[in-house]
Coordinates of C-alpha atoms (C1' of nucleotides) in Angstrom, one line a residue:
Chain A
M287 CA -18.0 -3.5 4.8
K288 CA -17.6 -5.1 1.5
N289 CA -15.5 -2.4 -0.3
R290 CA -12.3 -4.4 -0.4
E291 CA -14.0 -7.6 -1.6
I292 CA -15.7 -5.7 -4.4
A293 CA -12.5 -3.8 -5.4
D294 CA -10.6 -7.1 -5.5
M295 CA -13.4 -8.7 -7.6
F296 CA -13.3 -5.9 -10.1
E297 CA -9.5 -6.2 -10.3
A298 CA -9.8 -9.9 -10.8
I299 CA -12.4 -9.4 -13.6
A300 CA -10.0 -7.0 -15.3
D301 CA -7.2 -9.5 -15.1
M302 CA -9.4 -12.3 -16.4
L303 CA -10.8 -10.2 -19.2
E304 CA -7.4 -9.1 -20.2
L305 CA -6.2 -12.7 -20.3
L306 CA -9.1 -13.7 -22.5
G307 CA -8.3 -10.9 -24.9
G308 CA -11.2 -8.7 -24.0
N309 CA -11.6 -5.1 -25.0
A310 CA -8.7 -3.2 -23.4
F311 CA -10.8 -0.2 -22.5
R312 CA -13.3 -2.3 -20.8
V313 CA -10.5 -3.9 -18.8
N314 CA -9.3 -0.4 -17.9
S315 CA -12.8 0.5 -16.7
Y316 CA -12.8 -2.4 -14.3
R317 CA -9.4 -1.4 -13.0
K318 CA -10.5 2.1 -12.4
A319 CA -13.7 1.0 -10.7
S320 CA -11.6 -1.3 -8.5
R321 CA -9.3 1.6 -7.5
V322 CA -12.3 4.0 -6.8
I323 CA -14.1 1.4 -4.6
G324 CA -10.9 0.4 -2.9
D325 CA -10.1 4.1 -1.9
L326 CA -13.5 4.6 -0.5
T327 CA -13.9 5.0 3.3
D328 CA -17.7 5.2 3.2
D329 CA -19.4 1.8 3.1
V330 CA -20.2 1.1 -0.5
A331 CA -23.4 -0.5 0.7
D332 CA -24.6 2.8 2.1
L333 CA -23.9 4.5 -1.2
A334 CA -25.7 1.8 -3.0
E335 CA -28.7 2.1 -0.8
A336 CA -28.8 5.9 -1.3
G337 CA -28.6 5.3 -5.1
R338 CA -25.4 7.3 -5.3
L339 CA -23.0 4.8 -6.8
Q340 CA -23.0 6.4 -10.2
K341 CA -21.9 9.7 -8.7
L342 CA -18.5 8.1 -8.2
P343 CA -16.0 8.6 -11.0
G344 CA -15.6 5.6 -13.2
I345 CA -18.7 3.9 -11.9
G346 CA -21.5 3.7 -14.5
A347 CA -24.7 1.8 -14.8
S348 CA -23.0 -1.6 -15.4
T349 CA -20.6 -1.6 -12.5
A350 CA -23.2 -0.1 -10.2
K351 CA -25.5 -2.9 -11.0
K352 CA -22.8 -5.5 -10.2
I353 CA -22.0 -3.8 -6.9
V354 CA -25.7 -3.9 -5.9
E355 CA -25.9 -7.5 -7.1
Y356 CA -23.0 -8.5 -4.9
I357 CA -24.3 -6.6 -1.8
E358 CA -27.7 -8.2 -2.2
T359 CA -26.8 -11.7 -3.1
G360 CA -23.2 -12.2 -2.0
T361 CA -22.1 -13.2 -5.5
M362 CA -21.4 -11.5 -8.8
E363 CA -22.3 -13.4 -11.8
R364 CA -19.8 -11.8 -14.2
Y365 CA -17.0 -12.7 -11.8
E366 CA -18.2 -16.2 -11.2
K367 CA -18.5 -17.0 -14.9
L368 CA -15.0 -15.7 -15.6
A369 CA -13.5 -17.4 -12.6
A370 CA -15.0 -20.7 -13.8
E371 CA -13.2 -20.2 -17.1
V372 CA -9.8 -19.0 -15.9
P373 CA -7.9 -20.9 -13.2
E374 CA -6.5 -18.7 -10.4
G375 CA -3.0 -19.8 -11.0
V376 CA -3.1 -18.5 -14.5
I377 CA -4.0 -15.0 -13.2
E378 CA -1.1 -15.3 -10.8
M379 CA 1.3 -16.0 -13.6
M380 CA 0.4 -12.6 -15.0
H381 CA 1.9 -11.0 -11.9
V382 CA 5.3 -12.5 -12.6
P383 CA 7.6 -9.8 -14.0
G384 CA 8.0 -10.3 -17.8
V385 CA 4.8 -12.3 -18.0
G386 CA 1.7 -10.4 -19.2
P387 CA -1.8 -11.5 -20.2
K388 CA -0.7 -12.7 -23.6
T389 CA 2.1 -14.9 -22.4
A390 CA 0.1 -16.3 -19.5
G391 CA -2.8 -17.0 -21.9
L392 CA -0.5 -18.6 -24.4
V393 CA 1.2 -21.0 -22.1
Y394 CA -2.2 -21.9 -20.5
K395 CA -4.0 -22.6 -23.8
E396 CA -1.1 -24.2 -25.7
A397 CA 0.7 -26.0 -22.8
G398 CA -1.9 -26.3 -20.1
I399 CA 0.2 -24.5 -17.6
H400 CA -1.8 -23.0 -14.7
S401 CA 0.6 -22.1 -11.9
V402 CA 3.7 -20.0 -11.4
T403 CA 5.8 -23.0 -10.2
G404 CA 4.4 -25.1 -13.1
L405 CA 5.6 -22.3 -15.5
A406 CA 9.2 -22.4 -14.1
E407 CA 9.3 -26.2 -14.3
A408 CA 8.1 -26.3 -17.9
I409 CA 10.8 -23.8 -18.9
E410 CA 13.5 -25.7 -17.1
A411 CA 12.3 -28.9 -18.8
G412 CA 12.5 -27.2 -22.2
Q413 CA 8.9 -27.7 -22.9
L414 CA 8.0 -24.3 -24.1
T415 CA 10.6 -23.7 -26.8
D416 CA 8.1 -24.4 -29.7
L417 CA 5.6 -21.7 -28.7
P418 CA 5.5 -18.6 -30.9
G419 CA 7.1 -15.5 -29.5
L420 CA 9.0 -17.4 -26.8
G421 CA 12.6 -17.4 -27.7
P422 CA 15.4 -18.5 -25.4
K423 CA 16.0 -15.1 -24.0
K424 CA 12.4 -14.5 -23.2
L425 CA 12.1 -17.8 -21.4
E426 CA 15.3 -17.1 -19.4
N427 CA 13.9 -13.7 -18.5
I428 CA 10.6 -15.3 -17.3
L429 CA 12.6 -17.7 -15.2
K430 CA 14.3 -14.8 -13.5
G431 CA 10.9 -13.2 -13.1
V432 CA 9.6 -16.2 -11.3
A433 CA 12.5 -16.2 -8.9
V434 CA 11.8 -12.5 -8.1
Y435 CA 8.1 -13.2 -7.7
L436 CA 8.6 -16.1 -5.4
A437 CA 11.1 -14.2 -3.3
G438 CA 8.2 -12.0 -2.4
Q439 CA 9.5 -8.7 -3.9
E440 CA 8.3 -6.9 -0.9
R441 CA 7.8 -3.2 -0.8
V442 CA 10.0 -1.3 1.6
L443 CA 8.8 1.1 4.3
L444 CA 9.0 4.8 3.4
G445 CA 11.0 5.4 6.6
R446 CA 13.7 3.0 5.4
A447 CA 13.8 4.1 1.7
L448 CA 13.8 7.8 2.2
P449 CA 17.1 8.1 4.1
V450 CA 18.7 5.8 1.5
A451 CA 17.3 8.0 -1.4
E452 CA 18.5 11.2 0.3
E453 CA 22.0 9.9 0.9
I454 CA 22.3 8.8 -2.8
A455 CA 20.8 12.1 -4.0
E456 CA 23.3 14.0 -1.9
A457 CA 26.2 11.9 -3.4
M458 CA 24.9 12.5 -6.9
R459 CA 24.8 16.3 -6.4
K460 CA 28.5 16.2 -6.0
V461 CA 29.1 14.5 -9.4
R462 CA 30.6 16.7 -12.1
G463 CA 28.1 17.8 -14.7
V464 CA 25.1 17.3 -12.5
R465 CA 22.8 20.3 -12.4
E466 CA 19.9 19.0 -10.4
V467 CA 18.9 15.9 -8.5
L468 CA 15.4 14.8 -7.4
P469 CA 14.3 11.5 -5.8
A470 CA 11.0 10.9 -7.7
G471 CA 8.5 8.1 -7.9
S472 CA 6.1 7.0 -5.1
L473 CA 8.8 8.0 -2.6
R474 CA 8.3 11.7 -3.6
R475 CA 4.6 11.2 -3.2
R476 CA 5.5 9.8 0.2
R477 CA 3.6 6.6 -0.1
E478 CA 3.9 4.5 3.0
T479 CA 5.8 1.9 1.2
V480 CA 7.8 2.1 -2.0
G481 CA 8.8 -0.6 -4.5
D482 CA 12.0 1.0 -5.7
I483 CA 13.8 4.4 -5.6
D484 CA 13.9 6.6 -8.7
I485 CA 16.6 9.3 -8.7
L486 CA 16.2 11.9 -11.4
V487 CA 19.3 13.8 -12.6
A488 CA 19.5 16.9 -14.9
S489 CA 22.7 16.8 -16.9
T490 CA 23.9 16.9 -20.4
E491 CA 26.5 14.2 -19.7
G492 CA 24.4 11.0 -19.3
K493 CA 27.0 8.4 -19.7
A494 CA 29.5 9.9 -17.2
V495 CA 26.7 10.5 -14.7
V496 CA 25.4 6.9 -14.9
E497 CA 29.0 5.7 -14.5
A498 CA 29.4 7.8 -11.3
F499 CA 26.0 6.5 -10.1
V500 CA 26.8 2.8 -10.5
G501 CA 30.2 3.5 -8.8
L502 CA 28.7 4.9 -5.6
R503 CA 29.9 3.2 -2.4
Q504 CA 26.3 2.2 -1.5
V505 CA 26.0 0.0 -4.6
R506 CA 26.1 -3.7 -4.2
D507 CA 25.0 -5.0 -7.6
V508 CA 24.9 -3.2 -10.9
L509 CA 21.8 -4.3 -12.9
A510 CA 22.2 -2.0 -15.9
A511 CA 24.3 1.0 -17.0
G512 CA 23.4 2.7 -20.2
E513 CA 23.6 6.2 -21.7
T514 CA 20.7 7.7 -19.8
K515 CA 19.7 5.1 -17.2
G516 CA 21.5 3.1 -14.5
S517 CA 19.9 0.5 -12.3
V518 CA 21.5 -0.9 -9.1
R519 CA 20.7 -2.8 -5.9
V520 CA 22.0 -1.4 -2.6
E521 CA 22.5 -3.1 0.7
G522 CA 19.3 -4.9 1.8
G523 CA 18.2 -5.6 -1.8
L524 CA 16.5 -2.2 -2.5
Q525 CA 16.6 -1.3 -6.2
V526 CA 17.6 2.2 -7.1
D527 CA 17.2 3.6 -10.7
C528 CA 19.0 6.7 -11.9
R529 CA 17.7 8.5 -14.9
V530 CA 19.5 11.3 -16.6
V531 CA 17.6 13.9 -18.6
P532 CA 18.7 17.2 -20.3
P533 CA 18.0 20.2 -18.1
E534 CA 15.3 21.6 -20.4
C535 CA 13.2 18.5 -19.8
F536 CA 13.8 18.2 -16.1
G537 CA 10.4 19.5 -15.1
A538 CA 8.5 17.2 -17.5
A539 CA 10.6 14.3 -16.4
A540 CA 10.0 15.1 -12.7
Q541 CA 6.3 15.2 -13.3
Y542 CA 6.3 12.0 -15.3
F543 CA 8.5 10.0 -13.0
T544 CA 6.7 11.1 -9.9
G545 CA 3.4 9.7 -11.0
S546 CA 1.1 8.3 -10.0
K547 CA 0.2 6.6 -13.2
A548 CA -3.5 7.4 -12.7
H549 CA -2.6 11.1 -12.2
N550 CA -0.4 11.2 -15.3
V551 CA -3.1 9.6 -17.4
R552 CA -5.5 12.3 -16.4
L553 CA -3.0 15.0 -17.3
R554 CA -2.4 13.5 -20.7
E555 CA -6.2 13.5 -21.3
I556 CA -6.3 17.2 -20.4
A557 CA -3.4 17.8 -22.8
I558 CA -5.2 16.1 -25.6
A559 CA -8.4 18.1 -25.0
R560 CA -6.2 21.2 -25.4
K561 CA -4.7 19.9 -28.6
L562 CA -1.4 19.4 -26.8
K563 CA 0.8 16.3 -26.1
L564 CA 2.4 15.6 -22.8
N565 CA 5.2 13.1 -22.3
E566 CA 8.4 12.9 -20.2
Y567 CA 10.1 15.4 -22.4
G568 CA 7.6 18.2 -22.2
V569 CA 4.3 19.6 -23.3
F570 CA 4.1 20.0 -27.1
R571 CA 1.9 21.6 -29.6
G572 CA 2.6 19.6 -32.7
D573 CA 6.4 19.3 -32.6
E574 CA 6.8 22.6 -30.8
P575 CA 7.8 22.4 -27.2
V576 CA 5.5 24.6 -25.0
A577 CA 6.9 23.6 -21.5
G578 CA 9.3 21.2 -19.8
E579 CA 12.0 22.9 -17.8
T580 CA 10.0 23.1 -14.5
E581 CA 7.0 21.2 -13.2
E582 CA 5.2 24.5 -12.6
E583 CA 5.2 25.4 -16.3
V584 CA 4.1 21.9 -17.3
Y585 CA 1.1 22.2 -15.1
A586 CA 0.5 25.8 -16.2
A587 CA 0.5 24.7 -19.8
L588 CA -2.4 22.4 -18.9
G589 CA -4.2 25.3 -17.2
L590 CA -3.5 24.0 -13.7
P591 CA -1.6 25.2 -10.7
W592 CA 1.3 23.1 -9.5
I593 CA -0.1 20.1 -7.5
P594 CA 1.9 18.9 -4.4
P595 CA 3.3 15.4 -5.1
E596 CA 1.5 13.9 -2.1
L597 CA -1.9 14.6 -3.7
R598 CA -1.1 13.1 -7.1
E599 CA -3.2 10.0 -6.9
D600 CA -6.2 11.0 -9.0
R601 CA -8.3 11.2 -5.9
G602 CA -9.9 14.5 -6.9
E603 CA -6.8 16.7 -6.9
I604 CA -7.1 17.6 -10.6
E605 CA -10.7 18.7 -10.2
A606 CA -9.7 20.7 -7.1
A607 CA -6.8 22.3 -9.0
Q608 CA -9.1 23.3 -11.8
A609 CA -11.5 24.8 -9.4
G610 CA -8.7 26.6 -7.6
E611 CA -9.5 24.7 -4.4
L612 CA -6.4 22.8 -3.6
P613 CA -5.8 22.6 0.1
E614 CA -2.8 24.4 1.6
L615 CA -1.2 21.4 3.1
V616 CA 0.4 21.3 6.5
E617 CA 4.2 21.4 6.6
L618 CA 6.7 20.0 9.1
D619 CA 7.5 23.6 10.2
D620 CA 3.9 24.1 11.2
I621 CA 4.2 21.4 13.9
Q622 CA 4.6 23.1 17.3
G623 CA 5.1 20.1 19.5
D624 CA 4.8 16.3 20.0
L625 CA 1.8 15.1 22.0
H626 CA 2.5 11.4 22.3
L627 CA 5.9 10.2 23.6
H628 CA 7.3 8.0 26.3
S629 CA 9.9 8.4 29.0
T630 CA 11.8 6.1 31.4
W631 CA 8.8 6.4 33.7
S632 CA 7.2 3.6 31.5
D633 CA 8.9 1.9 28.6
G634 CA 10.8 4.8 27.1
G635 CA 14.6 5.0 26.8
A636 CA 15.2 8.6 27.9
S637 CA 14.2 10.9 30.8
I638 CA 11.6 13.6 30.4
E639 CA 14.3 16.2 30.5
Q640 CA 16.2 14.5 27.6
M641 CA 13.1 14.2 25.5
A642 CA 12.3 17.9 26.2
E643 CA 15.8 18.9 25.1
A644 CA 15.4 16.9 21.9
C645 CA 12.1 18.6 21.2
R646 CA 13.5 22.0 21.8
A647 CA 16.3 21.2 19.4
L648 CA 13.6 20.5 16.8
G649 CA 12.2 23.9 17.3
Y650 CA 9.1 22.8 19.1
H651 CA 7.4 24.9 21.8
Y652 CA 5.9 22.1 23.8
L653 CA 5.6 18.3 24.3
C654 CA 3.3 16.1 26.2
V655 CA 4.6 13.1 28.1
T656 CA 2.2 10.2 27.6
D657 CA 3.5 7.2 29.4
H658 CA 1.4 4.0 29.5
S659 CA -1.3 3.4 32.1
Q660 CA -1.2 0.8 34.8
S661 CA -2.8 -2.3 33.2
L662 CA 0.0 -2.4 30.6
T663 CA 2.4 -3.9 33.1
I664 CA 4.7 -5.2 30.4
A665 CA 5.5 -1.6 29.4
G666 CA 5.7 -0.4 33.0
G667 CA 2.4 1.4 33.0
L668 CA 1.8 4.1 35.6
G669 CA -0.9 4.2 38.2
P670 CA -2.4 7.4 39.9
E671 CA 0.4 7.8 42.5
Q672 CA 3.2 7.5 39.9
L673 CA 1.4 10.0 37.7
A674 CA 1.2 12.4 40.6
R675 CA 4.9 12.1 41.2
Q676 CA 5.6 12.4 37.5
R677 CA 3.6 15.6 37.5
E678 CA 5.9 17.0 40.3
E679 CA 9.0 16.3 38.2
I680 CA 7.3 18.0 35.2
D681 CA 6.4 21.0 37.3
E682 CA 10.1 21.3 38.4
L683 CA 11.4 21.0 34.9
N684 CA 9.0 23.6 33.6
K685 CA 10.5 26.1 36.0
T686 CA 13.8 25.8 34.3
L687 CA 12.6 25.8 30.7
E688 CA 12.2 29.1 29.0
G689 CA 9.8 29.4 26.0
F690 CA 9.0 25.7 26.3
R691 CA 6.3 23.8 28.1
I692 CA 6.1 20.1 29.1
L693 CA 2.5 19.0 29.4
A694 CA 1.5 16.1 31.7
G695 CA -0.5 13.4 29.9
C696 CA -1.0 9.7 29.6
E697 CA -1.6 7.1 26.9
V698 CA -4.4 5.5 28.8
D699 CA -5.5 2.0 27.8
I700 CA -9.0 1.3 26.6
L701 CA -9.9 -1.8 28.5
G702 CA -11.7 -4.8 27.1
D703 CA -15.2 -3.4 28.1
G704 CA -14.6 0.1 26.8
S705 CA -13.8 1.6 30.2
L706 CA -10.5 3.4 30.8
D707 CA -7.5 2.2 32.8
L708 CA -7.5 5.2 35.2
P709 CA -10.1 6.8 37.4
D710 CA -11.9 9.9 36.0
D711 CA -10.5 12.2 38.7
V712 CA -6.9 11.2 37.7
L713 CA -7.6 11.8 34.0
A714 CA -9.2 15.1 34.8
G715 CA -6.0 16.3 36.4
L716 CA -3.9 15.7 33.2
D717 CA -3.3 18.3 30.5
F718 CA -3.8 15.8 27.6
V719 CA -5.2 12.3 27.5
I720 CA -4.7 10.0 24.5
A721 CA -6.5 6.7 24.6
S722 CA -5.6 3.5 22.8
I723 CA -6.1 -0.2 22.5
H724 CA -3.3 -2.7 23.3
T725 CA -5.4 -5.7 24.1
G726 CA -8.4 -7.5 22.6
M727 CA -7.3 -6.4 19.1
T728 CA -9.1 -9.3 17.5
Q729 CA -12.6 -8.5 18.8
S730 CA -15.5 -8.4 16.5
T731 CA -16.4 -5.2 14.6
D732 CA -19.3 -4.6 16.9
R733 CA -17.4 -4.9 20.2
I734 CA -14.2 -3.1 19.2
T735 CA -16.1 -0.3 17.6
R736 CA -18.2 0.2 20.7
R737 CA -15.0 0.2 22.8
I738 CA -13.3 2.9 20.8
V739 CA -16.5 5.0 20.4
A740 CA -17.0 4.8 24.2
A741 CA -13.5 6.2 24.6
T742 CA -14.3 9.2 22.3
E743 CA -17.4 9.9 24.4
H744 CA -15.4 10.0 27.6
P745 CA -15.2 13.7 28.8
H746 CA -11.4 13.5 29.6
V747 CA -10.2 11.8 26.4
H748 CA -8.7 14.3 23.9
A749 CA -7.5 11.9 21.2
I750 CA -7.4 8.3 20.1
A751 CA -3.9 7.0 19.4
H752 CA -3.1 4.8 16.4
P753 CA -6.9 4.3 15.9
T754 CA -6.9 1.3 13.6
G755 CA -3.9 -0.6 15.1
R756 CA -2.5 -1.7 11.8
I757 CA 1.2 -2.3 11.5
I758 CA 2.4 -2.3 7.9
G759 CA 3.2 -5.7 6.6
Q760 CA 2.7 -7.3 10.1
R761 CA -0.7 -6.7 11.5
E762 CA -4.1 -6.0 9.9
P763 CA -6.2 -3.1 11.3
Y764 CA -8.8 -3.9 13.9
A765 CA -12.1 -4.9 12.5
I766 CA -13.4 -1.5 13.4
D767 CA -16.2 0.4 11.8
F768 CA -14.2 3.4 10.8
E769 CA -17.1 5.5 9.7
A770 CA -18.7 5.1 13.1
L771 CA -15.5 6.1 14.8
V772 CA -15.2 9.2 12.6
R773 CA -18.8 10.2 13.4
A774 CA -18.1 9.8 17.1
A775 CA -14.9 11.7 16.9
A776 CA -16.6 14.5 15.1
D777 CA -19.6 14.6 17.5
T778 CA -17.4 14.6 20.6
G779 CA -14.6 16.9 19.4
T780 CA -12.0 14.1 19.9
A781 CA -8.9 14.2 17.7
L782 CA -7.7 11.2 15.8
E783 CA -4.0 10.5 15.7
I784 CA -1.7 10.1 12.8
N785 CA 0.9 8.0 14.5
A786 CA 4.2 8.8 12.7
Y787 CA 6.0 5.6 13.6
V788 CA 7.1 4.4 10.2
E789 CA 5.6 0.9 10.7
R790 CA 2.2 2.4 11.8
L791 CA 1.3 5.6 9.9
D792 CA -2.1 5.1 11.5
L793 CA -4.4 6.8 10.5
N794 CA -3.3 6.2 6.9
A795 CA -3.8 8.8 4.2
V796 CA -7.2 7.6 3.1
H797 CA -8.5 7.5 6.6
A798 CA -7.0 10.8 7.5
R799 CA -8.8 12.3 4.5
A800 CA -12.1 10.9 5.6
A801 CA -11.6 12.2 9.1
R802 CA -10.7 15.7 8.1
D803 CA -13.5 15.8 5.6
A804 CA -15.8 15.0 8.5
G805 CA -14.4 17.9 10.5
V806 CA -12.3 15.8 12.8
R807 CA -9.1 17.3 14.1
L808 CA -6.0 15.4 13.4
V809 CA -3.0 15.1 15.8
I810 CA 0.3 14.0 14.4
N811 CA 2.6 12.3 17.0
T812 CA 5.7 10.2 16.9
D813 CA 5.0 7.9 19.9
A814 CA 8.8 8.2 20.4
H815 CA 10.4 6.0 23.0
A816 CA 13.8 7.7 22.5
P817 CA 15.0 11.2 21.3
D818 CA 16.1 10.1 17.9
Q819 CA 12.6 8.7 17.1
L820 CA 11.2 12.2 17.4
A821 CA 12.5 12.8 13.8
M822 CA 9.8 10.5 12.5
M823 CA 7.4 13.4 12.7
R824 CA 8.1 14.1 9.0
F825 CA 6.4 10.8 8.0
G826 CA 3.3 11.6 10.0
V827 CA 3.2 15.0 8.3
A828 CA 3.6 13.4 4.9
T829 CA 0.7 11.1 5.7
A830 CA -1.4 14.1 6.8
R831 CA -0.5 15.8 3.5
R832 CA -1.5 12.7 1.6
G833 CA -4.8 13.0 3.5
W834 CA -5.3 16.6 2.2
G835 CA -4.6 17.8 5.8
A836 CA -4.1 21.6 6.2
K837 CA -2.4 23.3 9.1
E838 CA -5.9 24.2 10.5
D839 CA -6.8 20.5 10.7
V840 CA -3.9 19.6 13.0
L841 CA -4.2 19.9 16.7
N842 CA -0.4 20.2 17.4
A843 CA 0.0 22.9 14.8
L844 CA -1.7 25.1 17.3
P845 CA 0.4 27.5 19.4
L846 CA 0.5 26.5 23.1
K847 CA -2.2 28.9 24.3
K848 CA -4.7 27.9 21.7
L849 CA -3.9 24.2 22.2
L850 CA -4.6 24.5 26.0
A851 CA -7.9 26.3 25.3
V852 CA -9.0 23.6 22.9
L853 CA -8.0 20.8 25.4
K854 CA -9.9 22.6 28.2
R855 CA -13.0 22.7 26.2
K856 CA -13.2 18.9 26.0
H857 CA -12.5 18.6 29.7
A858 CA -15.4 20.9 30.5
Chain B
dG948 C1' -17.4 -0.1 -19.6
dC949 C1' -17.3 5.0 -19.1
dC950 C1' -18.1 9.5 -20.7
dG951 C1' -19.1 14.5 -22.9
dT952 C1' -15.8 22.9 -23.5
dT953 C1' -15.7 19.2 -30.7
dT954 C1' -19.2 13.7 -28.9
dT955 C1' -25.3 10.1 -26.2
dC956 C1' -21.4 7.6 -30.4
dG957 C1' -17.0 6.8 -30.9
dG958 C1' -13.5 7.8 -28.8
dC959 C1' -10.5 6.2 -24.7
dC960 C1' -2.3 8.0 -22.4
dC961 C1' 2.6 7.7 -23.9
dG962 C1' 7.2 6.2 -24.9
dA963 C1' 11.1 2.9 -24.2
dC964 C1' 12.8 -1.4 -24.2
dT965 C1' 13.3 -6.2 -25.4
dG966 C1' 13.1 -10.0 -28.1
dT967 C1' 11.2 -11.5 -31.7
dT968 C1' 10.6 -10.4 -35.9
dT969 C1' 11.5 -8.5 -41.1
dT970 C1' 7.8 -4.5 -39.5
dC971 C1' 6.0 -5.5 -34.6
dA972 C1' 3.9 -7.6 -30.3
dG973 C1' 4.3 -7.7 -25.5
dT974 C1' 5.6 -5.7 -21.2
dC975 C1' 6.6 -2.1 -18.2
dG976 C1' 6.3 2.2 -15.7

DNA sequence: GCCGTTTTCGGCCCGACTGTTTTCAGTCG
């Protein structure tokens, strides 16, 4: 699958064209094409073969031709020509905060600088002071930017950022003069990682609110503190911005600061078509404000229903909203139970009883114990006899629990050859079987796809756990043919998991969307190894929502009776 | 380079901030 390569090439073409002073709209077209191809789960080669490339938004005759060229020949002339002209390091300089295409182009053309480190050295040696537009402050600023860039400026996991944001938001709600507080930005859209935290505050007293913000006990460094905006770093280096807006603009500001950028651009285009103007202060006809106090009225002024933040990525949500076809997204309250968790029988930290109590406290009606299977000795995997004894314990516990049911299950390993780690008759006796890969993760696309597809075809496997194996920032997904997996899951009635573990979120949002579009049932599980980890369910639900998942798409949003009926069907 | 409820040509998102200027270019979100 060459989607990623092609998306990256279009992005690089955009960067290089921009640096060379090419038409800005053309640059934008390449960026859009890059995003569209990058978001695709279908193989772009299949679309090309079917002659359907130009059906994609932002893909016209010219980019379609380049895609076909790359698929057929393995190279793209446009890209190669530009790459011969612009050294890679010059493009990299553009990614330093404070350095854009103009500055990178200038220092390259006028001073021959072609790397980020070369840029820093030249500034420190005082070599760039004669260049137009580069005064001492600008140069100092670039130097700081290089330090930030080289430090890696990593994005932070949603699971880490969200609690920080909520704590700060809670503290800000207690500040005098504050009417409303909303953590906005990519965090509100529940992206799996976030770059920084944006806290939006409605108040008429900007300065006092900002002062209170930078004085919060969580604050370690104050980066800026003005009339309407404060910027700080908290423990761990995470940057938090606070913006104060008047209450009558709060809705427009919330919309604006939630993004995504691509979504906002589309909204502004719609505004223009309606002879309106949209900015962070409201919707305007001429100078006349038409909307702004709530997000609902901002969207309504553009002829749209309110769109849930998780969908705001310009991935078709605006068209769906216009057609009145937005999905009714699954909510945390819809979740009836957790179907993938561990106990002290394998590598968990709590007894089944403790896990059950924790699940009841969350308002669930059932859980399924899915300890590891025998070959995973390092995790204390269970064999047939242990599973039988575990079942006895579960049966005893179920006698004492009212209105709650513990299901007996297993996270069975998919072995290297695609067979399962437990005999069929043992699996047949379990309520729920979720299969997963813990070894041979680096196998070829062909092998690993056959392995997982074989597991979906197994009559006793109800779901595949963490289907791509990726761990955010640590491990790439398996080289699996995802389309083939989705087809197999759809054909066999096997659910695919959204593993809610904050480092996993696997399936991710784009994969989850493709699965649900193909009619595959999703199952959202925490894979908890201790009671407190059950709370990660919210991140799995957020990912399902980003994947356009509705309650009906989610296996464990079913009430117990219906769930058991569905599980039985696969067994039979 | 894309695209069509004013268009197959001529448009294409908006405002703030900063540092460099003397009216504005570049960068950012």
